[in-house]
Coordinates of C-alpha atoms and ligand atoms in Angstrom, one line a residue:
X22 CA 128.0 88.9 83.0
X23 CA 131.1 91.1 83.2
X24 CA 133.1 91.5 86.4
X25 CA 131.3 93.8 88.8
X26 CA 133.0 97.1 89.6
X27 CA 133.9 97.7 93.2
X28 CA 133.6 100.5 95.7
X29 CA 136.0 101.0 98.6
X30 CA 134.3 101.4 102.0
X31 CA 135.7 101.9 105.5
X32 CA 133.6 101.4 108.5
X33 CA 131.7 98.8 110.6
X34 CA 130.7 95.6 108.9
X35 CA 127.1 96.8 109.2
X36 CA 128.0 99.8 107.1
X37 CA 129.6 97.6 104.5
X38 CA 126.4 95.6 104.3
X39 CA 124.2 98.6 103.6
X40 CA 126.7 99.9 101.0
X41 CA 126.4 96.5 99.2
X42 CA 122.6 96.8 99.2
X43 CA 122.6 100.4 98.0
X44 CA 124.6 99.3 94.9
X45 CA 121.5 97.3 93.8
X46 CA 119.5 100.6 93.7
X47 CA 117.7 99.9 96.9
X48 CA 117.3 103.4 98.5
X49 CA 115.0 102.7 101.5
X50 CA 115.6 100.6 104.6
X51 CA 112.5 99.5 106.7
X52 CA 113.2 98.8 110.3
X53 CA 112.5 99.0 114.0
X54 CA 115.3 99.9 116.4
X55 CA 117.4 97.6 118.4
X56 CA 121.1 98.1 119.5
X57 CA 122.1 94.9 117.6
X58 CA 121.5 96.6 114.3
X59 CA 122.8 100.2 114.8
X60 CA 125.7 99.9 112.3
X61 CA 123.1 99.3 109.6
X62 CA 121.7 102.7 110.5
X63 CA 125.2 104.2 110.2
X64 CA 125.4 102.6 106.8
X65 CA 122.1 104.1 105.8
X66 CA 123.3 107.6 107.0
X67 CA 126.5 107.3 105.1
X68 CA 124.9 106.0 101.9
X69 CA 122.0 108.5 101.9
X70 CA 119.6 105.7 102.2
X71 CA 116.1 106.6 103.5
X72 CA 115.2 104.9 106.8
X73 CA 111.5 104.3 107.5
X74 CA 111.0 103.0 111.0
X75 CA 107.7 101.3 112.0
X76 CA 105.9 100.3 115.2
X77 CA 106.2 96.6 114.5
X78 CA 108.7 94.5 112.7
X79 CA 105.9 92.8 110.7
X80 CA 105.0 96.1 109.2
X81 CA 108.7 96.9 108.4
X82 CA 109.1 93.6 106.7
X83 CA 105.8 93.8 104.8
X84 CA 106.9 97.3 103.7
X85 CA 110.2 96.0 102.5
X86 CA 108.4 93.3 100.5
X87 CA 106.1 95.8 99.0
X88 CA 109.0 98.2 98.1
X89 CA 110.3 95.3 96.1
X90 CA 106.9 94.6 94.5
X91 CA 106.6 98.3 93.4
X92 CA 110.2 99.0 92.3
X93 CA 111.3 95.5 91.2
X94 CA 114.5 96.1 93.2
X95 CA 115.4 94.0 96.2
X96 CA 113.5 95.2 99.3
X97 CA 115.5 95.7 102.5
X98 CA 114.5 95.2 106.1
X99 CA 116.8 95.4 109.2
X100 CA 115.4 93.5 112.2
X101 CA 116.9 93.4 115.6
X102 CA 118.0 90.1 117.2
X103 CA 115.5 87.6 118.6
X104 CA 111.9 88.9 118.7
X105 CA 112.6 91.6 116.1
X106 CA 113.4 88.8 113.6
X107 CA 110.7 86.4 114.8
X108 CA 108.2 89.3 114.4
X109 CA 109.2 89.5 110.8
X110 CA 108.5 85.8 110.1
X111 CA 105.0 86.0 108.6
X112 CA 106.1 88.8 106.2
X113 CA 109.2 86.9 105.2
X114 CA 107.1 83.8 104.6
X115 CA 104.7 86.0 102.5
X116 CA 107.7 87.1 100.4
X117 CA 108.7 83.5 100.0
X118 CA 105.3 82.5 98.8
X119 CA 105.1 85.6 96.5
X120 CA 108.6 85.1 95.0
X121 CA 109.5 88.6 96.2
X122 CA 113.2 89.6 96.2
X123 CA 113.8 90.7 99.8
X124 CA 116.9 90.9 101.9
X125 CA 116.4 90.8 105.6
X126 CA 119.4 91.7 107.7
X127 CA 119.3 90.7 111.3
X128 CA 121.2 91.4 114.5
X129 CA 122.4 88.5 116.5
X130 CA 123.9 87.9 120.0
X131 CA 127.7 88.0 120.1
X132 CA 129.5 85.0 118.8
X133 CA 132.3 85.3 121.4
X134 CA 129.8 84.5 124.2
X135 CA 127.4 82.3 122.3
X136 CA 125.9 79.8 124.8
X137 CA 126.3 82.0 127.8
X138 CA 122.9 83.5 127.7
X139 CA 123.3 86.9 126.1
X140 CA 120.2 89.0 125.7
X141 CA 118.1 87.6 122.8
X142 CA 120.6 84.9 122.1
X143 CA 118.7 82.8 119.5
X144 CA 119.8 81.0 116.4
X145 CA 117.5 82.5 113.8
X146 CA 119.0 80.6 110.9
X147 CA 117.1 77.3 111.3
X148 CA 113.9 79.3 111.7
X149 CA 114.6 81.3 108.5
X150 CA 116.0 78.4 106.5
X151 CA 112.5 77.0 105.6
X152 CA 111.1 80.4 104.5
X153 CA 114.0 81.9 102.5
X154 CA 116.1 81.0 99.5
X155 CA 119.1 81.2 101.8
X156 CA 119.7 81.9 105.4
X157 CA 123.2 82.3 107.1
X158 CA 125.2 84.0 109.8
X159 CA 128.0 86.4 108.7
X160 CA 130.8 85.8 111.1
X161 CA 133.8 87.2 109.2
X162 CA 133.8 91.0 109.2
X163 CA 135.7 91.1 105.9
X164 CA 132.9 89.1 104.3
X165 CA 129.9 91.4 105.2
X166 CA 129.7 93.2 102.0
X167 CA 130.3 90.2 99.8
X168 CA 127.7 88.2 101.7
X169 CA 125.0 90.9 101.3
X170 CA 125.9 91.3 97.6
X171 CA 125.5 87.6 97.1
X172 CA 122.2 87.7 99.1
X173 CA 120.7 90.4 97.0
X174 CA 121.8 88.6 93.9
X175 CA 120.2 85.4 95.1
X176 CA 117.0 87.4 96.0
X177 CA 116.7 88.9 92.5
X178 CA 117.5 85.8 90.5
X179 CA 114.4 83.9 89.3
X180 CA 112.7 82.3 91.0
X181 CA 113.0 85.3 93.3
X182 CA 112.5 85.2 97.1
X183 CA 113.7 86.4 100.4
X184 CA 117.3 85.9 101.8
X185 CA 118.2 86.2 105.4
X186 CA 121.5 87.1 107.0
X187 CA 122.2 87.8 110.6
X188 CA 125.3 89.6 111.9
X189 CA 126.6 88.7 115.4
X190 CA 127.1 91.7 117.7
X191 CA 130.9 91.2 117.6
X192 CA 130.8 91.1 113.7
X193 CA 128.5 94.0 113.0
X194 CA 130.5 96.5 115.1
X195 CA 133.9 95.4 113.9
X196 CA 135.5 97.9 111.6
X197 CA 136.5 96.5 108.2
X198 CA 138.0 98.0 105.1
X199 CA 136.7 96.2 102.1
X200 CA 135.8 96.5 98.5
X201 CA 132.1 96.5 98.1
X202 CA 131.0 94.8 94.9
X203 CA 128.7 96.8 92.6
X204 CA 126.4 94.8 90.5
X205 CA 126.5 95.7 86.8
X206 CA 123.2 94.1 86.1
X207 CA 120.4 92.9 88.4
X208 CA 117.7 92.1 85.8
X209 CA 117.6 89.5 83.1
X210 CA 119.2 86.9 85.3
X211 CA 116.6 84.3 84.2
X212 CA 117.6 81.2 82.4
X213 CA 117.0 80.7 78.6
X214 CA 114.1 78.4 78.0
X215 CA 114.4 75.1 76.0
X216 CA 113.7 76.2 72.4
X217 CA 111.8 73.0 71.5
X218 CA 109.4 73.4 74.4
X219 CA 108.8 77.1 73.4
X220 CA 108.0 76.0 69.9
X221 CA 105.6 73.4 71.2
X222 CA 104.0 76.0 73.4
X223 CA 103.7 78.5 70.5
X224 CA 102.2 75.9 68.2
X225 CA 99.8 74.8 70.8
X226 CA 98.6 78.4 71.3
X227 CA 98.4 79.0 67.5
X228 CA 96.5 75.8 66.8
X229 CA 94.1 75.8 69.8
X230 CA 90.5 76.8 69.1
X231 CA 89.9 78.5 72.4
X232 CA 93.2 79.3 74.1
X233 CA 93.7 81.6 77.1
X234 CA 96.5 82.9 79.2
X235 CA 96.5 83.3 83.0
X236 CA 99.2 85.9 83.7
X237 CA 100.8 85.9 87.2
X238 CA 103.4 87.8 89.2
X239 CA 106.5 86.4 87.6
X240 CA 105.6 88.0 84.2
X241 CA 105.7 91.3 86.1
X242 CA 108.9 90.5 88.0
X243 CA 110.6 89.6 84.7
X244 CA 109.4 93.0 83.4
X245 CA 107.8 91.2 80.5
X246 CA 104.7 93.2 79.9
X247 CA 105.7 94.5 76.5
X248 CA 106.5 91.0 75.1
X249 CA 103.2 89.8 76.7
X250 CA 101.2 92.4 74.8
X251 CA 103.1 91.6 71.6
X252 CA 102.5 87.9 72.0
X253 CA 98.8 88.0 72.8
X254 CA 98.1 90.6 70.1
X255 CA 100.0 88.5 67.6
X256 CA 98.4 85.2 68.5
X257 CA 95.0 86.6 69.5
X258 CA 94.9 85.2 73.1
X259 CA 92.5 86.4 75.8
X260 CA 94.2 87.0 79.1
X261 CA 93.2 86.6 82.8
X262 CA 95.3 87.7 85.7
X263 CA 96.3 87.1 89.3
X264 CA 98.7 88.8 91.8
X265 CA 101.1 91.2 90.2
X266 CA 100.1 89.9 86.8
X267 CA 97.2 92.3 87.1
X268 CA 98.0 95.4 85.1
X269 CA 100.6 93.7 82.9
X270 CA 98.0 94.1 80.2
X271 CA 95.7 97.0 81.1
X272 CA 92.3 95.9 82.2
X273 CA 90.8 98.0 79.4
X274 CA 92.8 96.2 76.7
X275 CA 90.5 94.2 74.3
X276 CA 92.2 90.9 75.3
X277 CA 92.0 91.5 79.1
X278 CA 89.2 89.7 80.9
X279 CA 88.1 90.0 84.6
X280 CA 84.7 88.5 84.9
X281 CA 84.6 85.5 82.7
X282 CA 86.6 82.8 84.5
X283 CA 83.5 80.6 84.4
X284 CA 83.5 80.7 80.6
X285 CA 87.2 80.0 80.6
X286 CA 86.7 76.9 82.7
X287 CA 83.7 75.7 80.7
X288 CA 85.0 76.4 77.2
X289 CA 88.8 76.9 76.9
X290 CA 90.7 74.1 75.2
X291 CA 94.1 75.4 76.2
X292 CA 95.0 77.4 79.3
X293 CA 98.6 78.6 79.6
X294 CA 99.4 79.7 83.1
X295 CA 102.3 82.1 83.1
X296 CA 104.4 82.9 86.2
X297 CA 102.1 81.8 89.0
X298 CA 101.7 78.5 90.8
X299 CA 98.9 76.1 89.9
X300 CA 97.5 76.5 93.4
X301 CA 94.1 76.9 95.1
X302 CA 93.6 80.3 93.3
X303 CA 93.7 78.4 90.0
X304 CA 91.7 75.3 90.8
X305 CA 95.0 73.5 91.5
X306 CA 95.7 73.7 87.7
X307 CA 92.5 72.1 86.4
X308 CA 90.3 74.1 84.0
X309 CA 87.5 71.9 82.8
X310 CA 88.8 69.8 79.9
X311 CA 91.4 72.3 78.7
X312 CA 95.0 71.3 78.2
X313 CA 97.1 73.1 80.6
X314 CA 100.6 74.4 80.0
X315 CA 102.7 76.0 82.8
X316 CA 105.2 78.6 82.1
X317 CA 107.5 79.1 85.1
X318 CA 110.4 81.5 85.6
X319 CA 112.7 78.8 87.0
X320 CA 112.7 75.0 86.9
X321 CA 112.2 75.0 90.7
X322 CA 108.6 76.2 90.1
X323 CA 107.4 73.1 88.2
X324 CA 104.2 71.8 89.8
X325 CA 104.5 68.3 91.3
X326 CA 100.8 67.7 91.7
X327 CA 99.7 67.8 88.1
X328 CA 101.2 66.4 84.9
X329 CA 101.4 69.3 82.5
X330 CA 103.8 70.6 79.9
X331 CA 106.1 73.0 81.8
X332 CA 108.3 75.6 80.1
X333 CA 110.9 77.1 82.4
X334 CA 112.8 80.2 81.7
X335 CA 112.8 84.0 81.4
X336 CA 109.3 85.2 80.6
X337 CA 110.6 87.9 78.2
X338 CA 112.3 85.3 76.1
X339 CA 109.3 82.9 76.1
X340 CA 106.8 85.7 75.3
X341 CA 109.0 87.2 72.6
X342 CA 109.3 83.8 70.9
X343 CA 105.4 83.6 70.9
X344 CA 105.2 87.1 69.5
X345 CA 107.6 86.0 66.7
X346 CA 105.7 82.9 65.9
X347 CA 105.4 82.5 62.1
X348 CA 103.4 79.3 61.3
X349 CA 99.7 78.9 60.6
X350 CA 97.3 79.9 63.3
X351 CA 93.7 79.4 64.1
X352 CA 91.5 82.5 64.1
X353 CA 90.5 83.1 67.7
X354 CA 88.2 86.1 67.0
X355 CA 85.0 84.1 67.6
X356 CA 86.3 82.8 71.0
X357 CA 87.4 86.3 71.9
X358 CA 83.9 87.7 70.9
X359 CA 82.3 85.0 73.0
X360 CA 84.3 86.0 76.1
X361 CA 83.7 89.7 75.4
X362 CA 80.0 89.1 75.3
X363 CA 80.1 87.3 78.6
X364 CA 82.4 90.0 80.1
X365 CA 79.9 92.7 79.0
X366 CA 77.0 90.9 80.6
X367 CA 79.1 90.4 83.8
X368 CA 79.9 94.0 83.7
X369 CA 76.3 95.0 83.4
X370 CA 75.5 92.7 86.4
X371 CA 78.3 94.2 88.4
X372 CA 77.1 97.8 87.6
X373 CA 74.0 97.0 89.6
X374 CA 76.0 95.8 92.6
X375 CA 78.4 98.8 92.3
X376 CA 75.5 101.2 92.5
X377 CA 73.7 99.3 95.3
X378 CA 71.7 101.8 97.3
X379 CA 70.8 99.4 100.2
X380 CA 71.3 100.3 103.8
X381 CA 73.3 98.9 105.6
X382 CA 75.8 99.6 102.9
X383 CA 76.8 96.7 100.5
X384 CA 80.6 96.5 100.2
X385 CA 80.2 96.5 96.4
X386 CA 79.0 100.1 96.6
X387 CA 82.3 101.2 98.1
X388 CA 84.0 99.8 95.0
X389 CA 81.5 101.6 92.8
X390 CA 82.4 104.9 94.3
X391 CA 86.2 104.1 94.4
X392 CA 86.2 103.1 90.7
X393 CA 84.9 106.6 89.7
X394 CA 87.9 108.2 91.5
X395 CA 90.9 105.9 90.8
X396 CA 93.5 107.3 88.4
X397 CA 95.3 105.0 86.0
X398 CA 98.4 104.6 88.1
X399 CA 96.6 104.3 91.5
X400 CA 98.1 101.7 93.7
X401 CA 95.4 99.5 95.3
X402 CA 96.3 97.4 98.3
X403 CA 94.1 94.7 99.9
X404 CA 94.2 93.4 103.4
X405 CA 91.2 91.5 104.7
X406 CA 88.7 88.7 104.0
X407 CA 85.5 89.2 102.0
X408 CA 86.1 92.9 101.7
X409 CA 89.5 92.3 100.0
X410 CA 88.0 89.6 97.8
X411 CA 85.6 92.2 96.4
X412 CA 88.6 94.3 95.5
X413 CA 89.9 91.4 93.4
X414 CA 86.5 91.2 91.7
X415 CA 85.9 94.9 91.1
X416 CA 89.1 96.8 90.9
X417 CA 90.4 97.2 87.3
X418 CA 94.2 97.4 87.2
X419 CA 95.5 99.5 84.4
X420 CA 99.2 99.6 84.8
X421 CA 101.9 97.2 85.9
X422 CA 102.8 97.2 89.6
X423 CA 99.7 98.9 90.8
X424 CA 98.0 96.0 92.6
X425 CA 99.2 94.6 95.9
X426 CA 97.5 91.7 97.4
X427 CA 98.9 89.5 100.2
X428 CA 99.3 86.5 97.9
X429 CA 98.8 82.8 98.5
X430 CA 100.2 82.9 102.1
X431 CA 97.1 85.1 102.9
X432 CA 98.5 86.8 106.0
X433 CA 96.2 89.5 107.4
X434 CA 98.0 92.6 108.6
X435 CA 100.0 93.2 105.4
X436 CA 98.2 96.3 104.5
X437 CA 99.7 99.2 106.4
X438 CA 103.3 98.0 105.6
X439 CA 102.4 97.7 102.0
X440 CA 100.8 101.1 102.0
X441 CA 103.8 102.7 103.7
X442 CA 106.1 101.3 101.0
X443 CA 103.7 102.3 98.2
X444 CA 103.8 105.9 99.3
X445 CA 107.6 105.8 99.5
X446 CA 107.9 104.3 96.1
X447 CA 105.2 106.2 94.3
X448 CA 105.1 109.7 95.9
X449 CA 102.7 111.1 93.2
X450 CA 100.2 108.3 92.9
X451 CA 97.0 107.7 94.7
X452 CA 97.6 105.0 97.3
X453 CA 94.4 103.2 98.5
X454 CA 94.5 100.6 101.3
X455 CA 91.3 98.5 101.5
X456 CA 91.0 96.9 105.0
X457 CA 88.6 94.5 106.5
X458 CA 87.8 95.6 110.1
X459 CA 89.3 92.4 111.4
X460 CA 92.5 93.0 109.3
X461 CA 92.7 96.6 110.5
X462 CA 93.3 95.3 114.0
X463 CA 96.7 93.8 113.2
X464 CA 98.7 96.8 112.3
X465 CA 96.6 100.0 112.4
X466 CA 99.1 101.4 115.0
X467 CA 101.4 101.8 112.1
X468 CA 99.4 104.8 111.0
X469 CA 101.8 106.5 113.5
X470 CA 104.6 105.6 111.1
X471 CA 102.7 107.1 108.2
X472 CA 102.2 110.3 110.1
X473 CA 105.8 110.5 111.4
X474 CA 107.2 109.9 107.9
X475 CA 104.6 112.1 106.2
X476 CA 103.1 109.3 104.1
X477 CA 99.5 110.1 103.2
X478 CA 97.4 107.1 102.3
X479 CA 93.7 106.7 101.8
X480 CA 92.4 103.8 103.9
X481 CA 88.9 102.4 103.5
X482 CA 87.6 100.0 106.1
X483 CA 84.7 97.7 105.1
X484 CA 83.4 97.5 108.7
X485 CA 81.0 94.6 109.0
X486 CA 81.8 93.9 112.7
X487 CA 82.8 90.3 111.9
X488 CA 85.5 88.2 110.6
X489 CA 83.3 87.7 107.6
X490 CA 85.3 85.3 105.6
X491 CA 85.2 82.9 108.7
X492 CA 81.8 83.7 110.0
X493 CA 79.8 83.0 106.9
X494 CA 81.5 79.7 106.1
X495 CA 81.3 78.6 109.7
X496 CA 77.6 79.4 109.8
X497 CA 77.1 77.3 106.6
X498 CA 79.2 74.3 107.6
X499 CA 77.9 74.2 111.2
X500 CA 74.3 74.9 110.1
X501 CA 73.9 78.2 111.9
X502 CA 76.6 78.0 114.6
X503 CA 79.8 80.0 114.8
X504 CA 82.4 80.9 117.4
X505 CA 85.2 83.5 117.6
X506 CA 83.8 85.3 114.6
X507 CA 82.5 88.5 116.1
X508 CA 84.2 91.9 116.4
X509 CA 82.8 95.0 118.1
X510 CA 80.2 96.4 115.8
X511 CA 80.6 99.9 114.5
X512 CA 84.1 100.4 116.0
X513 CA 85.5 103.8 115.2
X514 CA 88.7 102.9 113.3
X515 CA 88.7 106.5 112.0
X516 CA 89.1 107.7 115.6
X517 CA 92.1 105.5 116.0
X518 CA 93.7 107.2 113.0
X519 CA 92.8 110.6 114.3
X520 CA 94.4 109.8 117.7
X521 CA 97.5 108.9 115.8
X522 CA 97.7 112.2 114.0
X523 CA 95.8 111.3 110.8
X524 CA 92.2 112.1 109.9
X525 CA 89.0 110.2 109.0
X526 CA 85.3 109.8 109.2
X527 CA 82.6 107.1 109.6
X528 CA 80.1 106.6 106.8
X529 CA 76.7 104.9 107.3
X530 CA 74.8 105.9 104.1
X531 CA 75.7 104.8 100.5
X532 CA 75.4 108.4 99.3
X533 CA 78.0 109.6 101.7
X534 CA 80.8 107.2 100.5
X535 CA 81.8 109.3 97.5
X536 CA 82.2 112.6 99.2
X537 CA 84.1 110.9 102.0
X538 CA 86.5 109.5 99.5
X539 CA 86.9 112.9 97.9
X540 CA 87.8 114.4 101.3
X541 CA 90.2 111.5 101.9
X542 CA 92.1 112.0 98.6
X543 CA 92.2 115.7 99.1
X544 CA 93.4 115.6 102.7
X545 CA 97.1 115.0 102.2
X546 CA 97.3 113.0 105.4
X547 CA 96.7 109.3 106.4
X548 CA 92.9 109.3 106.2
X549 CA 90.6 106.5 107.1
X550 CA 87.1 106.2 105.8
X551 CA 85.3 103.8 108.1
X552 CA 82.3 102.4 106.1
X553 CA 79.8 100.5 108.2
X554 CA 78.8 97.6 105.9
X555 CA 76.1 94.9 106.0
X556 CA 77.3 91.9 108.0
X557 CA 74.8 89.7 106.2
X558 CA 76.6 90.4 102.9
X559 CA 78.7 87.4 101.8
X560 CA 81.3 87.3 99.1
X561 CA 80.1 84.9 96.3
X562 CA 83.0 82.6 96.6
X563 CA 83.5 79.8 94.1
X564 CA 87.1 78.7 94.6
X565 CA 88.1 75.9 96.9
X566 CA 90.6 77.3 99.3
X567 CA 91.7 74.0 100.7
Ligands
TPP606 C1 97.2 86.4 110.2 C2 95.9 85.7 109.8 N1 95.1 85.3 110.8 C3 93.9 84.7 110.5 C4 93.6 84.5 109.2 C5 92.2 83.8 108.8 N2 91.3 84.7 108.2 C6 91.2 84.8 106.8 S1 90.1 85.9 106.3 C7 89.7 86.2 107.9 C8 88.6 87.2 108.2 C9 88.9 88.6 107.9 O1 88.0 89.5 108.4 P1 87.9 91.0 108.0 O2 89.3 91.5 107.8 O3 87.1 91.7 108.9 O4 87.3 90.9 106.5 P2 85.8 90.5 106.1 O5 85.9 89.0 105.7 O6 84.9 90.6 107.3 O7 85.4 91.3 105.0 C10 90.4 85.5 108.8 C11 90.3 85.6 110.3 C12 94.5 84.9 108.2 N3 94.2 84.8 106.9 N4 95.6 85.6 108.5
MG607 MG1 85.0 92.1 108.8

């Protein structure tokens, strides 16, 4: 890397901090007001950075995380001292689990009077240390820009993640005259992989009878979708996806599979998991008798709970090497045909569910109606239990960066923040937010932020009147008993949105879902389609969450 250029900035330390972020291409700040952080706002004003203020710091921080997910630039949230920062904790933790590059700038009580009991005097750093790549307090005004520059660089360096810096009141308001570093490059910071291990991987794929890839978020973060396509087309490897891996190969590509994980587990002899942890979503890294190889974007991501060949390094470099493999290779066309046949029969079975005419409405029918209306670059966001799991089963993702789930931290309430950022980052695309009715309760107030900032989003609530993903398992495990699983039936979440300045409607009949979605897409405002669904419907879950 060459020496970064510099930009001279006069102003409060907080202004320097924002200038340093802007240099990374980050053009939006998500926040909720507090006097401790006003100089960040001065910086945003000076830098022409858009400021989107929300009604809860959790929403602001989730929005900043999703901005990163959608742009692959570092996301930026500014949170006021004390409760502003603690309110951001769940979203910062989500970013940590998701490997999302996020910079959170916090206010902090004055250093000069530390220990005397200033308002919101709280040492955030120990709280943040366990959920970030780095957490620190910036005490020297001359170091504000440099600290933020280093923070953003840490955030975007694989394995990516959140970084937290707080600025004491008497630092952030102190004028400073500094050179703000400008990064010359903020992608391609990944390490080169060990060539021998890459060769071993390439030979294993080429020589396997029935290999498969499971493609996760770090392939997306590394921007490696072209090398992925080249590698799997060259070696003939069927692909499965999770997280932001969805869409790295379009769901309609002949090597993309959505419905055949059962066949994968039963029949694959080699599973290469790329850029996602071997966690509960992937059977903790066990796929029947298949050999497992784990490709990670940094050595820190090596799994400790299983003994597998691990190849660490930039996904572009690893996948390009696979695409360039020259030795002999087994013909995988029979295996691909076997999976394709299973996929087609799964698709036929799904078609029945997607067209389900039952009343009360089956959630699958909502997805059937949605599928007919989604454009290739639609951004689909999930927030909920069973209703969101159906999205994972039925939504076909056709482009990179179009699928936002909460990830393995599984924090309900991510949806409205994610949707706000999606509309900011993709002004022309359809933005669809799928909400369980339980999930909707966490942050629906932030429809107000969508309205104030003119951010139209289509929201669909699968309203079954219960915390379904808890109620059904509780009923099963306790043989018919449950507690704390019920919500008010038929609540009018659409009326909440209307009260906040958006629009919406409630749907009770399957035939009315499609026309309601059409009105929602045409409305140009935050619009909530409140679909009353069957509380008896249970997602057919096979994975072990624990
Ligand atoms: C912040 C948070 N609190 C609690 C949970 C536990 N939890 C997971 S799924 C779920 C039920 C979600 O219900 P809803 O959003 O209505 O979706 P449904 O399962 O009914 O479709 C709950 C409570 C969680 N994941 N996150
Ligand atoms: Mg529910």
